[in-house]
């Protein structure tokens, strides 16, 4: 019984995260300012990472967790560099 509930819960989580991914993509394209786009990109990588984690839980594969870790590291570096670029106008000093 609990396995059925877990399967439905993970499927619902995937659907909600897919919706969040599409809304964040829309904000990335539509965002009126650069700060909105950077925040939307930050949301995109976090939601993408969560979607991979939920998929890994559903499939029981370690590969998804490793891919989510790589996305988290690259997304953090990208967010920091974009924020630095918006603050100072250059990334490398």
PDB file of N, CA and C in Angstrom:
ATOM      1  N   UNK A   1       0.808  -1.196   0.000  1.00  0.00           N
ATOM      2  CA  UNK A   1       0.000   0.000   0.000  1.00  0.00           C
ATOM      3  C   UNK A   1       0.854   1.264   0.000  1.00  0.00           C
ATOM      4  N   UNK A   2       1.908   1.262   0.836  1.00  0.00           N
ATOM      5  CA  UNK A   2       2.745   2.460   0.910  1.00  0.00           C
ATOM      6  C   UNK A   2       3.545   2.665  -0.380  1.00  0.00           C
ATOM      7  N   UNK A   3       3.857   1.593  -1.090  1.00  0.00           N
ATOM      8  CA  UNK A   3       4.571   1.709  -2.356  1.00  0.00           C
ATOM      9  C   UNK A   3       3.696   2.391  -3.412  1.00  0.00           C
ATOM     10  N   UNK A   4       2.412   2.096  -3.387  1.00  0.00           N
ATOM     11  CA  UNK A   4       1.484   2.734  -4.325  1.00  0.00           C
ATOM     12  C   UNK A   4       1.363   4.222  -4.022  1.00  0.00           C
ATOM     13  N   UNK A   5       1.279   4.564  -2.733  1.00  0.00           N
ATOM     14  CA  UNK A   5       1.182   5.966  -2.343  1.00  0.00           C
ATOM     15  C   UNK A   5       2.460   6.709  -2.736  1.00  0.00           C
ATOM     16  N   UNK A   6       3.610   6.069  -2.522  1.00  0.00           N
ATOM     17  CA  UNK A   6       4.887   6.696  -2.889  1.00  0.00           C
ATOM     18  C   UNK A   6       4.986   6.906  -4.395  1.00  0.00           C
ATOM     19  N   UNK A   7       4.516   5.963  -5.183  1.00  0.00           N
ATOM     20  CA  UNK A   7       4.548   6.095  -6.637  1.00  0.00           C
ATOM     21  C   UNK A   7       3.686   7.264  -7.097  1.00  0.00           C
ATOM     22  N   UNK A   8       2.490   7.376  -6.533  1.00  0.00           N
ATOM     23  CA  UNK A   8       1.615   8.492  -6.897  1.00  0.00           C
ATOM     24  C   UNK A   8       2.175   9.828  -6.423  1.00  0.00           C
ATOM     25  N   UNK A   9       2.753   9.852  -5.227  1.00  0.00           N
ATOM     26  CA  UNK A   9       3.322  11.089  -4.699  1.00  0.00           C
ATOM     27  C   UNK A   9       4.502  11.564  -5.545  1.00  0.00           C
ATOM     28  N   UNK A  10       5.350  10.630  -5.964  1.00  0.00           N
ATOM     29  CA  UNK A  10       6.485  11.004  -6.800  1.00  0.00           C
ATOM     30  C   UNK A  10       6.032  11.458  -8.182  1.00  0.00           C
ATOM     31  N   UNK A  11       4.994  10.826  -8.716  1.00  0.00           N
ATOM     32  CA  UNK A  11       4.443  11.268  -9.996  1.00  0.00           C
ATOM     33  C   UNK A  11       3.850  12.660  -9.903  1.00  0.00           C
ATOM     34  N   UNK A  12       3.134  12.937  -8.811  1.00  0.00           N
ATOM     35  CA  UNK A  12       2.584  14.275  -8.589  1.00  0.00           C
ATOM     36  C   UNK A  12       3.693  15.305  -8.417  1.00  0.00           C
ATOM     37  N   UNK A  13       4.744  14.931  -7.697  1.00  0.00           N
ATOM     38  CA  UNK A  13       5.879  15.834  -7.521  1.00  0.00           C
ATOM     39  C   UNK A  13       6.548  16.141  -8.857  1.00  0.00           C
ATOM     40  N   UNK A  14       6.670  15.141  -9.720  1.00  0.00           N
ATOM     41  CA  UNK A  14       7.244  15.371 -11.042  1.00  0.00           C
ATOM     42  C   UNK A  14       6.372  16.314 -11.861  1.00  0.00           C
ATOM     43  N   UNK A  15       5.066  16.161 -11.777  1.00  0.00           N
ATOM     44  CA  UNK A  15       4.165  17.040 -12.524  1.00  0.00           C
ATOM     45  C   UNK A  15       4.252  18.475 -12.029  1.00  0.00           C
ATOM     46  N   UNK A  16       4.282  18.662 -10.721  1.00  0.00           N
ATOM     47  CA  UNK A  16       4.367  20.009 -10.150  1.00  0.00           C
ATOM     48  C   UNK A  16       5.715  20.647 -10.471  1.00  0.00           C
ATOM     49  N   UNK A  17       6.782  19.864 -10.392  1.00  0.00           N
ATOM     50  CA  UNK A  17       8.102  20.406 -10.733  1.00  0.00           C
ATOM     51  C   UNK A  17       8.200  20.719 -12.227  1.00  0.00           C
ATOM     52  N   UNK A  18       7.552  19.937 -13.072  1.00  0.00           N
ATOM     53  CA  UNK A  18       7.507  20.252 -14.499  1.00  0.00           C
ATOM     54  C   UNK A  18       6.791  21.568 -14.756  1.00  0.00           C
ATOM     55  N   UNK A  19       5.699  21.801 -14.027  1.00  0.00           N
ATOM     56  CA  UNK A  19       4.987  23.078 -14.139  1.00  0.00           C
ATOM     57  C   UNK A  19       5.861  24.231 -13.667  1.00  0.00           C
ATOM     58  N   UNK A  20       6.560  24.034 -12.559  1.00  0.00           N
ATOM     59  CA  UNK A  20       7.464  25.075 -12.059  1.00  0.00           C
ATOM     60  C   UNK A  20       8.590  25.346 -13.045  1.00  0.00           C
ATOM     61  N   UNK A  21       9.077  24.293 -13.697  1.00  0.00           N
ATOM     62  CA  UNK A  21      10.135  24.454 -14.697  1.00  0.00           C
ATOM     63  C   UNK A  21       9.649  25.272 -15.880  1.00  0.00           C
ATOM     64  N   UNK A  22       8.421  25.015 -16.321  1.00  0.00           N
ATOM     65  CA  UNK A  22       7.890  25.776 -17.455  1.00  0.00           C
ATOM     66  C   UNK A  22       7.608  27.231 -17.069  1.00  0.00           C
ATOM     67  N   UNK A  23       7.143  27.478 -15.864  1.00  0.00           N
ATOM     68  CA  UNK A  23       6.900  28.862 -15.433  1.00  0.00           C
ATOM     69  C   UNK A  23       8.205  29.634 -15.259  1.00  0.00           C
ATOM     70  N   UNK A  24       9.232  28.975 -14.748  1.00  0.00           N
ATOM     71  CA  UNK A  24      10.530  29.637 -14.618  1.00  0.00           C
ATOM     72  C   UNK A  24      11.142  29.907 -15.991  1.00  0.00           C
ATOM     73  N   UNK A  25      10.936  28.998 -16.936  1.00  0.00           N
ATOM     74  CA  UNK A  25      11.414  29.239 -18.303  1.00  0.00           C
ATOM     75  C   UNK A  25      10.697  30.434 -18.919  1.00  0.00           C
ATOM     76  N   UNK A  26       9.404  30.523 -18.660  1.00  0.00           N
ATOM     77  CA  UNK A  26       8.639  31.670 -19.169  1.00  0.00           C
ATOM     78  C   UNK A  26       9.164  32.973 -18.574  1.00  0.00           C
ATOM     79  N   UNK A  27       9.497  32.973 -17.282  1.00  0.00           N
ATOM     80  CA  UNK A  27      10.029  34.189 -16.649  1.00  0.00           C
ATOM     81  C   UNK A  27      11.416  34.511 -17.182  1.00  0.00           C
ATOM     82  N   UNK A  28      12.197  33.503 -17.527  1.00  0.00           N
ATOM     83  CA  UNK A  28      13.516  33.750 -18.095  1.00  0.00           C
ATOM     84  C   UNK A  28      13.397  34.448 -19.445  1.00  0.00           C
ATOM     85  N   UNK A  29      12.453  34.011 -20.247  1.00  0.00           N
ATOM     86  CA  UNK A  29      12.268  34.611 -21.565  1.00  0.00           C
ATOM     87  C   UNK A  29      11.601  35.967 -21.459  1.00  0.00           C
ATOM     88  N   UNK A  30      10.602  36.080 -20.614  1.00  0.00           N
ATOM     89  CA  UNK A  30       9.750  37.261 -20.543  1.00  0.00           C
ATOM     90  C   UNK A  30      10.247  38.331 -19.571  1.00  0.00           C
ATOM     91  N   UNK A  31      11.099  37.976 -18.620  1.00  0.00           N
ATOM     92  CA  UNK A  31      11.506  38.880 -17.540  1.00  0.00           C
ATOM     93  C   UNK A  31      11.837  40.287 -17.998  1.00  0.00           C
ATOM     94  N   UNK A  32      11.238  41.294 -17.382  1.00  0.00           N
ATOM     95  CA  UNK A  32      11.462  42.650 -17.855  1.00  0.00           C
ATOM     96  C   UNK A  32      12.867  43.184 -17.560  1.00  0.00           C
ATOM     97  N   UNK A  33      13.511  42.704 -16.497  1.00  0.00           N
ATOM     98  CA  UNK A  33      14.845  43.197 -16.158  1.00  0.00           C
ATOM     99  C   UNK A  33      15.834  42.039 -16.100  1.00  0.00           C
ATOM    100  N   UNK A  34      17.100  42.378 -16.111  1.00  0.00           N
ATOM    101  CA  UNK A  34      18.150  41.352 -16.048  1.00  0.00           C
ATOM    102  C   UNK A  34      18.128  40.623 -14.707  1.00  0.00           C
ATOM    103  N   UNK A  35      17.794  41.335 -13.632  1.00  0.00           N
ATOM    104  CA  UNK A  35      17.727  40.700 -12.321  1.00  0.00           C
ATOM    105  C   UNK A  35      16.639  39.633 -12.279  1.00  0.00           C
ATOM    106  N   UNK A  36      15.522  39.890 -12.954  1.00  0.00           N
ATOM    107  CA  UNK A  36      14.453  38.889 -13.021  1.00  0.00           C
ATOM    108  C   UNK A  36      14.913  37.649 -13.776  1.00  0.00           C
ATOM    109  N   UNK A  37      15.670  37.858 -14.813  1.00  0.00           N
ATOM    110  CA  UNK A  37      16.167  36.718 -15.592  1.00  0.00           C
ATOM    111  C   UNK A  37      17.175  35.894 -14.807  1.00  0.00           C
ATOM    112  N   UNK A  38      18.041  36.560 -14.041  1.00  0.00           N
ATOM    113  CA  UNK A  38      19.017  35.835 -13.226  1.00  0.00           C
ATOM    114  C   UNK A  38      18.298  35.027 -12.151  1.00  0.00           C
ATOM    115  N   UNK A  39      17.303  35.615 -11.519  1.00  0.00           N
ATOM    116  CA  UNK A  39      16.537  34.891 -10.507  1.00  0.00           C
ATOM    117  C   UNK A  39      15.785  33.702 -11.123  1.00  0.00           C
ATOM    118  N   UNK A  40      15.263  33.895 -12.334  1.00  0.00           N
ATOM    119  CA  UNK A  40      14.570  32.799 -13.020  1.00  0.00           C
ATOM    120  C   UNK A  40      15.552  31.684 -13.399  1.00  0.00           C
ATOM    121  N   UNK A  41      16.754  32.042 -13.819  1.00  0.00           N
ATOM    122  CA  UNK A  41      17.763  31.014 -14.111  1.00  0.00           C
ATOM    123  C   UNK A  41      18.154  30.253 -12.856  1.00  0.00           C
ATOM    124  N   UNK A  42      18.243  30.964 -11.727  1.00  0.00           N
ATOM    125  CA  UNK A  42      18.526  30.319 -10.457  1.00  0.00           C
ATOM    126  C   UNK A  42      17.414  29.336 -10.102  1.00  0.00           C
ATOM    127  N   UNK A  43      16.180  29.754 -10.313  1.00  0.00           N
ATOM    128  CA  UNK A  43      15.042  28.878 -10.063  1.00  0.00           C
ATOM    129  C   UNK A  43      15.059  27.686 -11.013  1.00  0.00           C
ATOM    130  N   UNK A  44      15.443  27.917 -12.258  1.00  0.00           N
ATOM    131  CA  UNK A  44      15.507  26.827 -13.233  1.00  0.00           C
ATOM    132  C   UNK A  44      16.477  25.731 -12.808  1.00  0.00           C
ATOM    133  N   UNK A  45      17.647  26.114 -12.358  1.00  0.00           N
ATOM    134  CA  UNK A  45      18.599  25.068 -12.005  1.00  0.00           C
ATOM    135  C   UNK A  45      18.181  24.347 -10.728  1.00  0.00           C
ATOM    136  N   UNK A  46      17.574  25.050  -9.783  1.00  0.00           N
ATOM    137  CA  UNK A  46      17.119  24.384  -8.565  1.00  0.00           C
ATOM    138  C   UNK A  46      15.978  23.417  -8.870  1.00  0.00           C
ATOM    139  N   UNK A  47      15.013  23.860  -9.677  1.00  0.00           N
ATOM    140  CA  UNK A  47      13.885  22.988 -10.020  1.00  0.00           C
ATOM    141  C   UNK A  47      14.350  21.808 -10.879  1.00  0.00           C
ATOM    142  N   UNK A  48      15.277  22.054 -11.798  1.00  0.00           N
ATOM    143  CA  UNK A  48      15.829  20.957 -12.600  1.00  0.00           C
ATOM    144  C   UNK A  48      16.548  19.937 -11.738  1.00  0.00           C
ATOM    145  N   UNK A  49      17.280  20.423 -10.751  1.00  0.00           N
ATOM    146  CA  UNK A  49      17.966  19.528  -9.834  1.00  0.00           C
ATOM    147  C   UNK A  49      16.958  18.711  -9.026  1.00  0.00           C
ATOM    148  N   UNK A  50      15.908  19.358  -8.540  1.00  0.00           N
ATOM    149  CA  UNK A  50      14.881  18.641  -7.778  1.00  0.00           C
ATOM    150  C   UNK A  50      14.145  17.622  -8.644  1.00  0.00           C
ATOM    151  N   UNK A  51      13.912  17.975  -9.894  1.00  0.00           N
ATOM    152  CA  UNK A  51      13.253  17.034 -10.804  1.00  0.00           C
ATOM    153  C   UNK A  51      14.120  15.794 -11.023  1.00  0.00           C
ATOM    154  N   UNK A  52      15.418  15.987 -11.147  1.00  0.00           N
ATOM    155  CA  UNK A  52      16.319  14.835 -11.272  1.00  0.00           C
ATOM    156  C   UNK A  52      16.331  13.988 -10.002  1.00  0.00           C
ATOM    157  N   UNK A  53      16.292  14.637  -8.835  1.00  0.00           N
ATOM    158  CA  UNK A  53      16.274  13.882  -7.591  1.00  0.00           C
ATOM    159  C   UNK A  53      15.001  13.058  -7.442  1.00  0.00           C
ATOM    160  N   UNK A  54      13.854  13.652  -7.793  1.00  0.00           N
ATOM    161  CA  UNK A  54      12.595  12.920  -7.709  1.00  0.00           C
ATOM    162  C   UNK A  54      12.579  11.762  -8.708  1.00  0.00           C
ATOM    163  N   UNK A  55      13.105  12.000  -9.896  1.00  0.00           N
ATOM    164  CA  UNK A  55      13.180  10.933 -10.891  1.00  0.00           C
ATOM    165  C   UNK A  55      14.110   9.812 -10.422  1.00  0.00           C
ATOM    166  N   UNK A  56      15.205  10.188  -9.778  1.00  0.00           N
ATOM    167  CA  UNK A  56      16.108   9.188  -9.220  1.00  0.00           C
ATOM    168  C   UNK A  56      15.455   8.371  -8.123  1.00  0.00           C
ATOM    169  N   UNK A  57      14.638   9.021  -7.307  1.00  0.00           N
ATOM    170  CA  UNK A  57      13.908   8.284  -6.269  1.00  0.00           C
ATOM    171  C   UNK A  57      12.897   7.328  -6.886  1.00  0.00           C
ATOM    172  N   UNK A  58      12.244   7.779  -7.958  1.00  0.00           N
ATOM    173  CA  UNK A  58      11.224   6.944  -8.587  1.00  0.00           C
ATOM    174  C   UNK A  58      11.850   5.736  -9.300  1.00  0.00           C
ATOM    175  N   UNK A  59      12.983   5.952  -9.964  1.00  0.00           N
ATOM    176  CA  UNK A  59      13.627   4.874 -10.715  1.00  0.00           C
ATOM    177  C   UNK A  59      14.617   4.063  -9.884  1.00  0.00           C
ATOM    178  N   UNK A  60      15.048   4.604  -8.766  1.00  0.00           N
ATOM    179  CA  UNK A  60      16.014   3.899  -7.924  1.00  0.00           C
ATOM    180  C   UNK A  60      17.399   3.833  -8.515  1.00  0.00           C
ATOM    181  N   UNK A  61      17.807   4.871  -9.238  1.00  0.00           N
ATOM    182  CA  UNK A  61      19.114   4.888  -9.892  1.00  0.00           C
ATOM    183  C   UNK A  61      20.004   5.965  -9.268  1.00  0.00           C
ATOM    184  N   UNK A  62      21.274   5.633  -9.076  1.00  0.00           N
ATOM    185  CA  UNK A  62      22.237   6.583  -8.517  1.00  0.00           C
ATOM    186  C   UNK A  62      22.659   7.656  -9.520  1.00  0.00           C
ATOM    187  N   UNK A  63      22.505   7.377 -10.787  1.00  0.00           N
ATOM    188  CA  UNK A  63      22.958   8.306 -11.823  1.00  0.00           C
ATOM    189  C   UNK A  63      22.268   9.657 -11.695  1.00  0.00           C
ATOM    190  N   UNK A  64      20.998   9.662 -11.382  1.00  0.00           N
ATOM    191  CA  UNK A  64      20.245  10.907 -11.283  1.00  0.00           C
ATOM    192  C   UNK A  64      20.756  11.778 -10.135  1.00  0.00           C
ATOM    193  N   UNK A  65      21.169  11.163  -9.051  1.00  0.00           N
ATOM    194  CA  UNK A  65      21.674  11.922  -7.919  1.00  0.00           C
ATOM    195  C   UNK A  65      23.019  12.572  -8.249  1.00  0.00           C
ATOM    196  N   UNK A  66      23.842  11.875  -8.981  1.00  0.00           N
ATOM    197  CA  UNK A  66      25.126  12.445  -9.393  1.00  0.00           C
ATOM    198  C   UNK A  66      24.924  13.588 -10.381  1.00  0.00           C
ATOM    199  N   UNK A  67      23.984  13.429 -11.302  1.00  0.00           N
ATOM    200  CA  UNK A  67      23.681  14.500 -12.253  1.00  0.00           C
ATOM    201  C   UNK A  67      23.106  15.713 -11.531  1.00  0.00           C
ATOM    202  N   UNK A  68      22.279  15.492 -10.526  1.00  0.00           N
ATOM    203  CA  UNK A  68      21.722  16.604  -9.751  1.00  0.00           C
ATOM    204  C   UNK A  68      22.820  17.342  -9.001  1.00  0.00           C
ATOM    205  N   UNK A  69      23.805  16.619  -8.504  1.00  0.00           N
ATOM    206  CA  UNK A  69      24.925  17.254  -7.811  1.00  0.00           C
ATOM    207  C   UNK A  69      25.734  18.138  -8.752  1.00  0.00           C
ATOM    208  N   UNK A  70      25.979  17.661  -9.958  1.00  0.00           N
ATOM    209  CA  UNK A  70      26.717  18.451 -10.956  1.00  0.00           C
ATOM    210  C   UNK A  70      25.920  19.703 -11.331  1.00  0.00           C
ATOM    211  N   UNK A  71      24.615  19.556 -11.518  1.00  0.00           N
ATOM    212  CA  UNK A  71      23.770  20.715 -11.844  1.00  0.00           C
ATOM    213  C   UNK A  71      23.797  21.725 -10.708  1.00  0.00           C
ATOM    214  N   UNK A  72      23.769  21.259  -9.466  1.00  0.00           N
ATOM    215  CA  UNK A  72      23.802  22.172  -8.319  1.00  0.00           C
ATOM    216  C   UNK A  72      25.107  22.955  -8.277  1.00  0.00           C
ATOM    217  N   UNK A  73      26.230  22.287  -8.521  1.00  0.00           N
ATOM    218  CA  UNK A  73      27.522  22.990  -8.490  1.00  0.00           C
ATOM    219  C   UNK A  73      27.626  24.001  -9.624  1.00  0.00           C
ATOM    220  N   UNK A  74      27.268  23.596 -10.831  1.00  0.00           N
ATOM    221  CA  UNK A  74      27.371  24.505 -11.974  1.00  0.00           C
ATOM    222  C   UNK A  74      26.368  25.654 -11.856  1.00  0.00           C
ATOM    223  N   UNK A  75      25.192  25.377 -11.347  1.00  0.00           N
ATOM    224  CA  UNK A  75      24.198  26.422 -11.174  1.00  0.00           C
ATOM    225  C   UNK A  75      24.621  27.452 -10.152  1.00  0.00           C
ATOM    226  N   UNK A  76      25.242  27.008  -9.064  1.00  0.00           N
ATOM    227  CA  UNK A  76      25.720  27.951  -8.056  1.00  0.00           C
ATOM    228  C   UNK A  76      26.796  28.865  -8.622  1.00  0.00           C
ATOM    229  N   UNK A  77      27.735  28.293  -9.341  1.00  0.00           N
ATOM    230  CA  UNK A  77      28.810  29.097  -9.939  1.00  0.00           C
ATOM    231  C   UNK A  77      28.232  30.077 -10.958  1.00  0.00           C
ATOM    232  N   UNK A  78      27.277  29.635 -11.748  1.00  0.00           N
ATOM    233  CA  UNK A  78      26.656  30.519 -12.741  1.00  0.00           C
ATOM    234  C   UNK A  78      25.894  31.656 -12.079  1.00  0.00           C
ATOM    235  N   UNK A  79      25.194  31.372 -11.001  1.00  0.00           N
ATOM    236  CA  UNK A  79      24.447  32.414 -10.299  1.00  0.00           C
ATOM    237  C   UNK A  79      25.387  33.441  -9.683  1.00  0.00           C
ATOM    238  N   UNK A  80      26.456  32.983  -9.086  1.00  0.00           N
ATOM    239  CA  UNK A  80      27.418  33.914  -8.481  1.00  0.00           C
ATOM    240  C   UNK A  80      28.073  34.779  -9.545  1.00  0.00           C
ATOM    241  N   UNK A  81      28.461  34.179 -10.660  1.00  0.00           N
ATOM    242  CA  UNK A  81      29.117  34.966 -11.708  1.00  0.00           C
ATOM    243  C   UNK A  81      28.146  35.953 -12.361  1.00  0.00           C
ATOM    244  N   UNK A  82      26.895  35.567 -12.562  1.00  0.00           N
ATOM    245  CA  UNK A  82      25.918  36.502 -13.118  1.00  0.00           C
ATOM    246  C   UNK A  82      25.612  37.634 -12.156  1.00  0.00           C
ATOM    247  N   UNK A  83      25.525  37.335 -10.871  1.00  0.00           N
ATOM    248  CA  UNK A  83      25.284  38.388  -9.880  1.00  0.00           C
ATOM    249  C   UNK A  83      26.466  39.351  -9.821  1.00  0.00           C
ATOM    250  N   UNK A  84      27.674  38.818  -9.898  1.00  0.00           N
ATOM    251  CA  UNK A  84      28.861  39.672  -9.897  1.00  0.00           C
ATOM    252  C   UNK A  84      28.905  40.532 -11.157  1.00  0.00           C
ATOM    253  N   UNK A  85      28.506  39.960 -12.281  1.00  0.00           N
ATOM    254  CA  UNK A  85      28.479  40.732 -13.516  1.00  0.00           C
ATOM    255  C   UNK A  85      27.455  41.868 -13.437  1.00  0.00           C
ATOM    256  N   UNK A  86      26.306  41.601 -12.859  1.00  0.00           N
ATOM    257  CA  UNK A  86      25.296  42.654 -12.740  1.00  0.00           C
ATOM    258  C   UNK A  86      25.698  43.727 -11.746  1.00  0.00           C
ATOM    259  N   UNK A  87      26.467  43.355 -10.727  1.00  0.00           N
ATOM    260  CA  UNK A  87      26.883  44.345  -9.722  1.00  0.00           C
ATOM    261  C   UNK A  87      28.029  45.219 -10.235  1.00  0.00           C
ATOM    262  N   UNK A  88      29.029  44.617 -10.876  1.00  0.00           N
ATOM    263  CA  UNK A  88      30.245  45.356 -11.243  1.00  0.00           C
ATOM    264  C   UNK A  88      30.456  45.523 -12.736  1.00  0.00           C
ATOM    265  N   UNK A  89      29.787  44.737 -13.542  1.00  0.00           N
ATOM    266  CA  UNK A  89      29.954  44.835 -14.979  1.00  0.00           C
ATOM    267  C   UNK A  89      31.063  43.961 -15.526  1.00  0.00           C
ATOM    268  N   UNK A  90      31.764  43.221 -14.661  1.00  0.00           N
ATOM    269  CA  UNK A  90      32.803  42.298 -15.104  1.00  0.00           C
ATOM    270  C   UNK A  90      32.829  41.105 -14.175  1.00  0.00           C
ATOM    271  N   UNK A  91      33.252  39.976 -14.686  1.00  0.00           N
ATOM    272  CA  UNK A  91      33.279  38.760 -13.878  1.00  0.00           C
ATOM    273  C   UNK A  91      34.680  38.506 -13.354  1.00  0.00           C
ATOM    274  N   UNK A  92      35.676  38.662 -14.212  1.00  0.00           N
ATOM    275  CA  UNK A  92      37.060  38.419 -13.815  1.00  0.00           C
ATOM    276  C   UNK A  92      37.736  39.772 -13.594  1.00  0.00           C
ATOM    277  N   UNK A  93      38.349  39.896 -12.424  1.00  0.00           N
ATOM    278  CA  UNK A  93      39.015  41.169 -12.095  1.00  0.00           C
ATOM    279  C   UNK A  93      40.472  41.123 -12.436  1.00  0.00           C
TER     280      UNK A  93
END
